[in-house]
XYZ file of C-alpha atoms in Angstrom:
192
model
C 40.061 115.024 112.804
C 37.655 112.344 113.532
C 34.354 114.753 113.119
C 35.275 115.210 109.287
C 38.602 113.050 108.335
C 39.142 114.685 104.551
C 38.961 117.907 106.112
C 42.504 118.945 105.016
C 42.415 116.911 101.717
C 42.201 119.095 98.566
C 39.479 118.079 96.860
C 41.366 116.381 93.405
C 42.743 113.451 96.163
C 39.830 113.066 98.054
C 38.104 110.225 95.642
C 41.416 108.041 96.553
C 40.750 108.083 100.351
C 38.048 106.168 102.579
C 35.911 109.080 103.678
C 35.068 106.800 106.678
C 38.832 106.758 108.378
C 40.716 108.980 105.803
C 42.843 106.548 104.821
C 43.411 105.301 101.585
C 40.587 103.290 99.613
C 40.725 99.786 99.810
C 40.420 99.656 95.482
C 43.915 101.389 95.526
C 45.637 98.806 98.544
C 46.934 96.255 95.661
C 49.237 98.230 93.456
C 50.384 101.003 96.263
C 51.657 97.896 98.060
C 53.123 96.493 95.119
C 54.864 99.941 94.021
C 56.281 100.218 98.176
C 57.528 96.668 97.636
C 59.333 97.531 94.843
C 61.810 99.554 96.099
C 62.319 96.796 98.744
C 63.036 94.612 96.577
C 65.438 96.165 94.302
C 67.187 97.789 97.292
C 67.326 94.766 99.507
C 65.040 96.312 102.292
C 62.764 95.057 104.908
C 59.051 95.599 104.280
C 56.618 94.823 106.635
C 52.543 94.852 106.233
C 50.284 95.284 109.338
C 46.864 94.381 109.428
C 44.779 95.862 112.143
C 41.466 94.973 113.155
C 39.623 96.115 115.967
C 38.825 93.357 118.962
C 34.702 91.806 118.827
C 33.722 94.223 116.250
C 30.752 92.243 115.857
C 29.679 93.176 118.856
C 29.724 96.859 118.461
C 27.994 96.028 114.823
C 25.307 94.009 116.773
C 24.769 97.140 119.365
C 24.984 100.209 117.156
C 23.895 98.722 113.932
C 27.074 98.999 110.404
C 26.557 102.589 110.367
C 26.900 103.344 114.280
C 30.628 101.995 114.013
C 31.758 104.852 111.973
C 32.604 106.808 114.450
C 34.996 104.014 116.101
C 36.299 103.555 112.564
C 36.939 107.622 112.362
C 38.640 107.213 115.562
C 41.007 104.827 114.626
C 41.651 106.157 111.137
C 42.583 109.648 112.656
C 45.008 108.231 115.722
C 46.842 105.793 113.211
C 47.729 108.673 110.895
C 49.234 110.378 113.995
C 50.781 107.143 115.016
C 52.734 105.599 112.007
C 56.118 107.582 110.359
C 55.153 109.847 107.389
C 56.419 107.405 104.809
C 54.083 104.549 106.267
C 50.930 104.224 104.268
C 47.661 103.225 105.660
C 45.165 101.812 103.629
C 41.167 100.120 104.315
C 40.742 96.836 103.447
C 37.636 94.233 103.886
C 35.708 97.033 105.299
C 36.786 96.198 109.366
C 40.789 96.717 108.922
C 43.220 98.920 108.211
C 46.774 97.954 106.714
C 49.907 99.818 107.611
C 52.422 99.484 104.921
C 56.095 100.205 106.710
C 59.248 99.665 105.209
C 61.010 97.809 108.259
C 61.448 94.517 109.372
C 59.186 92.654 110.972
C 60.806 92.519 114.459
C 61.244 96.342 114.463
C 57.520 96.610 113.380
C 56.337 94.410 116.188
C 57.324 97.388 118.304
C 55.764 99.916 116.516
C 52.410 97.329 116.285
C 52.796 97.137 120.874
C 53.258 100.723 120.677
C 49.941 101.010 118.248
C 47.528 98.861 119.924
C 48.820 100.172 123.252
C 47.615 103.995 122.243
C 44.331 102.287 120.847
C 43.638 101.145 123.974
C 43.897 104.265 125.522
C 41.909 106.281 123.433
C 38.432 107.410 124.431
C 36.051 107.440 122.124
C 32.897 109.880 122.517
C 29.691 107.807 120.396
C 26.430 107.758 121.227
C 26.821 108.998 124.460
C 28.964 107.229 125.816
C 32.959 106.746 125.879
C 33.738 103.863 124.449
C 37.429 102.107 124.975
C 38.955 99.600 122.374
C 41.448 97.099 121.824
C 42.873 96.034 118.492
C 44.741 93.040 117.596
C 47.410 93.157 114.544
C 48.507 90.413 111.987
C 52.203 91.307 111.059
C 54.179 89.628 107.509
C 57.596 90.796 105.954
C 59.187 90.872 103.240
C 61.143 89.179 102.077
C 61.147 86.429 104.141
C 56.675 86.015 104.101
C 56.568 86.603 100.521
C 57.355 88.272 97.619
C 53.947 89.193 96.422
C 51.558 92.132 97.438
C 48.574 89.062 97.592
C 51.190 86.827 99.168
C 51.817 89.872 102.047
C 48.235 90.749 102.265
C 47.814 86.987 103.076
C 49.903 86.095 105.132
C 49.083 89.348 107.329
C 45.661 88.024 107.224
C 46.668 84.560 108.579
C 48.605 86.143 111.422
C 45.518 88.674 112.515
C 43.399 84.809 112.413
C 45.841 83.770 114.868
C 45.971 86.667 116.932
C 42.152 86.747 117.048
C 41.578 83.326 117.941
C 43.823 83.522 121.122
C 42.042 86.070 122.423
C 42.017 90.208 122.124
C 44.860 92.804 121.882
C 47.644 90.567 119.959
C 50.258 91.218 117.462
C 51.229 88.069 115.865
C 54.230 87.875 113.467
C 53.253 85.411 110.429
C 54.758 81.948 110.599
C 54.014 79.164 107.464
C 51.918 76.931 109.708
C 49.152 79.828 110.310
C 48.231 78.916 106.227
C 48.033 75.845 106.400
C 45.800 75.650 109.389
C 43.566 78.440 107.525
C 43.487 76.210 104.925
C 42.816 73.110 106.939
C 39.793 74.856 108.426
C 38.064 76.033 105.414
C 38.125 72.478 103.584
C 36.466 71.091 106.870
C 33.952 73.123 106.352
C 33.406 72.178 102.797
C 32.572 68.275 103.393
């Protein structure tokens, strides 16, 4: 639930889950994602990784202060665990997203990431005394064909949420190779 997410954990697993959103800890994300790619790999299936970040949280981290988005953060955690297939995993990582580890291909979870952010959106979220209503945007890269790597994955979901978020609010971009290089354009202007 979103008052208390590790509610129903037993108490041996609840040091591996974000106490925040119930998910699973962000120090964990790199070798659970390279044990589900794995199995892709040596099977010849799809994987796709979502990452999932929730639109101008800055602004809500302005008004309530780091702490006072918890309770969006609870929110979220709790509906995505209701939203995803048992065999997804969701994991925190950088503190302001949560990956969703599916094994499908990318154009099958581009529907399930429409379907997502469309539920976000419609959530209402009691905090501070007020309901609060938000949108999420969602980075999308597959294996095989975005990489090989968990880091390469993790990436290139990363470049796609960029993309999303610079176009606006409530996106889900599917990683293409250009979206790196323009990161990487960016950051060594910066640098001179």
């Amino acid at each position: 639930t979103p008052d208390d997410p590790l509610a129903a954990v037993p108490a041996g697993q609840r040091k591996l889950l974000d106490p925040v959103t119930g998910v699973l800890r962000e120090g964990h994300l790199g070798s659970v994602l390279h044990k589900r790619i794995a199995p892709c790999r040596k099977d010849g299936l799809p994987g796709t990784v979502m990452a999932v970040q929730i639109d101008h949280l800055d602004r809500y981290v302005d008004h309530y202060g780091p702490e006072g988005v918890e309770p969006i953060f609870r929110h979220l955690g709790c509906y995505l665990q209701g939203a995803v297939r048992e065999d997804d995993l969701l994991a925190r990582h950088q503190d302001d997203q949560i990956v969703i580890i599916m094994t499908a291909a990318p154009a099958d979870a581009l529907v399930a990431a429409h379907r997502i952010t469309e539920g976000i959106k419609q959530l209402e979220i009691d905090h501070a005394g007020t309901r609060l209503k938000v949108t999420t945007s969602v980075g999308l890269a597959g294996y095989p064909d975005h990489g090989a790597s968990s880091r390469a994955l993790l990436g290139h979901a990363a470049a796609a949420l960029d993309s999303a978020r610079s176009k606006g609010r409530y996106l889900c971009v599917v990683y293409v190779p250009w979206m790196v290089a323009s990161r990487r354009t960016e950051r060594d202007a910066t640098t001179f």
